[in-house]
């Protein structure tokens, strides 16, 4: 069976861990029976200090490879920040990004391979040789796409990188617009469209619908390919609030109500065949999308595996 999961960071990575658990997949992503191909969001990516940082790819890789800082959901476990402190001692900006020493090694490998001409997809494959996440992790594109946020503040209207808005400002400054710089000219990375075409099921995890799933869908060709497959999504919003993160700040930036129903409507019936909502949102209705409710809090491995199994069974039933 071939499953495709477009995924962002923390929510997507945890859902994938549950999907692997319910399918009995370990570190080997192709046991000949079931393969999971992850289309990772690269809109969060940022270049800092000459290093290319890919937060969502790294969160999936570390989470499924066993290196993630579990409580944070990003960065490495057993992390130290000596390089960050030394950079600050030199007066280097920015100081608001939590760059860990172990994480720096990942970014050095990536920067060195990209400087040698390797595309991001080849770099990701090489990094996964170490982490063995048990899935095929593909960036959504090998081209440079970066999410920037248009804001109004005392310095007037200007665009700042998504990471500055998200990490430095905690998305507290209203976003006038969220822009995927480079998305219109980007091409899906090698293997992305083929994986979608060959998929028995495509599952949208509870990632941020705007800056993670929305960013992936903004790469020309990906949304179109997905409309031709069976797609079941899991709502990231429960009872009118995001389970984690600040998806509400992103949704209001694009004029979408923070509700399970509104997110399904935003994705649209041409994309979504099925939509899982929490029991708190039972009764949500969107024409053209079959909506079912079940507990959606990914409290632990067991509950997350049950959610992933429910989404997969739902997709196979609708196929
Ligand atoms: N998120 C934070 O809230 N604070 C940080 O200092 C931070 C550093 C960081 C370093 C590497 C990395 O891969 C991710 C990091 N993140 C941090 C998460 C990052 O902002 C993600 O893009 C968001 O969590 C959205 O997925």
PDB file of N, CA, C and O in Angstrom, residues 235 237 256-267 275 277 281 283-286 289 291:
ATOM      1  N   UNK A 235      -8.634  17.473  11.185  1.00  0.00           N
ATOM      2  CA  UNK A 235      -8.725  18.880  11.572  1.00  0.00           C
ATOM      3  C   UNK A 235      -7.675  19.265  12.622  1.00  0.00           C
ATOM      4  O   UNK A 235      -7.526  18.592  13.642  1.00  0.00           O
ATOM      5  N   UNK A 237      -7.988  22.038  14.165  1.00  0.00           N
ATOM      6  CA  UNK A 237      -8.770  22.919  15.044  1.00  0.00           C
ATOM      7  C   UNK A 237      -9.799  22.073  15.793  1.00  0.00           C
ATOM      8  O   UNK A 237     -10.539  21.301  15.171  1.00  0.00           O
ATOM      9  N   UNK A 256     -10.121  33.286   7.178  1.00  0.00           N
ATOM     10  CA  UNK A 256     -10.835  32.018   7.414  1.00  0.00           C
ATOM     11  C   UNK A 256     -11.094  31.899   8.916  1.00  0.00           C
ATOM     12  O   UNK A 256     -10.191  32.091   9.733  1.00  0.00           O
ATOM     13  N   UNK A 257     -12.325  31.578   9.252  1.00  0.00           N
ATOM     14  CA  UNK A 257     -12.725  31.401  10.651  1.00  0.00           C
ATOM     15  C   UNK A 257     -11.950  30.244  11.275  1.00  0.00           C
ATOM     16  O   UNK A 257     -11.645  29.265  10.585  1.00  0.00           O
ATOM     17  N   UNK A 258     -11.599  30.341  12.524  1.00  0.00           N
ATOM     18  CA  UNK A 258     -10.862  29.254  13.199  1.00  0.00           C
ATOM     19  C   UNK A 258     -11.860  28.207  13.669  1.00  0.00           C
ATOM     20  O   UNK A 258     -12.292  28.179  14.823  1.00  0.00           O
ATOM     21  N   UNK A 259     -12.244  27.340  12.731  1.00  0.00           N
ATOM     22  CA  UNK A 259     -13.139  26.232  13.086  1.00  0.00           C
ATOM     23  C   UNK A 259     -12.835  25.045  12.184  1.00  0.00           C
ATOM     24  O   UNK A 259     -12.298  25.208  11.075  1.00  0.00           O
ATOM     25  N   UNK A 260     -13.179  23.864  12.667  1.00  0.00           N
ATOM     26  CA  UNK A 260     -12.928  22.644  11.889  1.00  0.00           C
ATOM     27  C   UNK A 260     -13.678  22.713  10.563  1.00  0.00           C
ATOM     28  O   UNK A 260     -13.145  22.324   9.512  1.00  0.00           O
ATOM     29  N   UNK A 261     -14.904  23.271  10.634  1.00  0.00           N
ATOM     30  CA  UNK A 261     -15.706  23.337   9.414  1.00  0.00           C
ATOM     31  C   UNK A 261     -15.092  24.308   8.403  1.00  0.00           C
ATOM     32  O   UNK A 261     -14.938  23.986   7.223  1.00  0.00           O
ATOM     33  N   UNK A 262     -14.666  25.484   8.901  1.00  0.00           N
ATOM     34  CA  UNK A 262     -14.137  26.517   7.997  1.00  0.00           C
ATOM     35  C   UNK A 262     -12.836  26.057   7.324  1.00  0.00           C
ATOM     36  O   UNK A 262     -12.579  26.385   6.163  1.00  0.00           O
ATOM     37  N   UNK A 263     -12.040  25.290   8.050  1.00  0.00           N
ATOM     38  CA  UNK A 263     -10.785  24.806   7.437  1.00  0.00           C
ATOM     39  C   UNK A 263     -11.106  23.815   6.310  1.00  0.00           C
ATOM     40  O   UNK A 263     -10.518  23.876   5.226  1.00  0.00           O
ATOM     41  N   UNK A 264     -12.091  22.946   6.550  1.00  0.00           N
ATOM     42  CA  UNK A 264     -12.482  21.992   5.496  1.00  0.00           C
ATOM     43  C   UNK A 264     -13.004  22.748   4.279  1.00  0.00           C
ATOM     44  O   UNK A 264     -12.659  22.445   3.135  1.00  0.00           O
ATOM     45  N   UNK A 265     -13.811  23.757   4.538  1.00  0.00           N
ATOM     46  CA  UNK A 265     -14.355  24.576   3.436  1.00  0.00           C
ATOM     47  C   UNK A 265     -13.219  25.279   2.692  1.00  0.00           C
ATOM     48  O   UNK A 265     -13.220  25.365   1.467  1.00  0.00           O
ATOM     49  N   UNK A 266     -12.217  25.718   3.463  1.00  0.00           N
ATOM     50  CA  UNK A 266     -11.067  26.416   2.864  1.00  0.00           C
ATOM     51  C   UNK A 266     -10.292  25.458   1.953  1.00  0.00           C
ATOM     52  O   UNK A 266      -9.910  25.812   0.832  1.00  0.00           O
ATOM     53  N   UNK A 267     -10.086  24.215   2.410  1.00  0.00           N
ATOM     54  CA  UNK A 267      -9.382  23.239   1.557  1.00  0.00           C
ATOM     55  C   UNK A 267     -10.239  22.933   0.325  1.00  0.00           C
ATOM     56  O   UNK A 267      -9.737  22.719  -0.767  1.00  0.00           O
ATOM     57  N   UNK A 275     -13.119  14.294   5.968  1.00  0.00           N
ATOM     58  CA  UNK A 275     -12.552  15.227   6.959  1.00  0.00           C
ATOM     59  C   UNK A 275     -12.896  14.677   8.339  1.00  0.00           C
ATOM     60  O   UNK A 275     -14.071  14.415   8.623  1.00  0.00           O
ATOM     61  N   UNK A 277     -13.173  15.302  12.233  1.00  0.00           N
ATOM     62  CA  UNK A 277     -13.237  16.381  13.225  1.00  0.00           C
ATOM     63  C   UNK A 277     -13.358  15.748  14.609  1.00  0.00           C
ATOM     64  O   UNK A 277     -13.774  14.584  14.747  1.00  0.00           O
ATOM     65  N   UNK A 281     -16.725  18.997  17.582  1.00  0.00           N
ATOM     66  CA  UNK A 281     -17.185  19.658  16.351  1.00  0.00           C
ATOM     67  C   UNK A 281     -18.153  18.777  15.567  1.00  0.00           C
ATOM     68  O   UNK A 281     -18.359  18.967  14.370  1.00  0.00           O
ATOM     69  N   UNK A 283     -21.193  17.293  13.816  1.00  0.00           N
ATOM     70  CA  UNK A 283     -22.294  18.002  13.172  1.00  0.00           C
ATOM     71  C   UNK A 283     -21.829  19.031  12.156  1.00  0.00           C
ATOM     72  O   UNK A 283     -22.619  19.603  11.409  1.00  0.00           O
ATOM     73  N   UNK A 284     -20.490  19.257  12.095  1.00  0.00           N
ATOM     74  CA  UNK A 284     -19.980  20.186  11.067  1.00  0.00           C
ATOM     75  C   UNK A 284     -20.357  19.648   9.688  1.00  0.00           C
ATOM     76  O   UNK A 284     -20.345  18.436   9.458  1.00  0.00           O
ATOM     77  N   UNK A 285     -20.728  20.581   8.793  1.00  0.00           N
ATOM     78  CA  UNK A 285     -21.139  20.136   7.449  1.00  0.00           C
ATOM     79  C   UNK A 285     -20.516  21.027   6.390  1.00  0.00           C
ATOM     80  O   UNK A 285     -20.546  22.259   6.502  1.00  0.00           O
ATOM     81  N   UNK A 286     -19.951  20.375   5.378  1.00  0.00           N
ATOM     82  CA  UNK A 286     -19.478  21.101   4.184  1.00  0.00           C
ATOM     83  C   UNK A 286     -19.924  20.292   2.969  1.00  0.00           C
ATOM     84  O   UNK A 286     -19.627  19.084   2.873  1.00  0.00           O
ATOM     85  N   UNK A 289     -18.048  17.178   1.055  1.00  0.00           N
ATOM     86  CA  UNK A 289     -16.992  16.556   1.877  1.00  0.00           C
ATOM     87  C   UNK A 289     -17.675  15.689   2.937  1.00  0.00           C
ATOM     88  O   UNK A 289     -18.561  16.164   3.655  1.00  0.00           O
ATOM     89  N   UNK A 291     -17.844  14.275   6.377  1.00  0.00           N
ATOM     90  CA  UNK A 291     -17.223  14.647   7.656  1.00  0.00           C
ATOM     91  C   UNK A 291     -17.628  13.633   8.720  1.00  0.00           C
ATOM     92  O   UNK A 291     -18.808  13.314   8.863  1.00  0.00           O
TER      93      UNK A 291
END
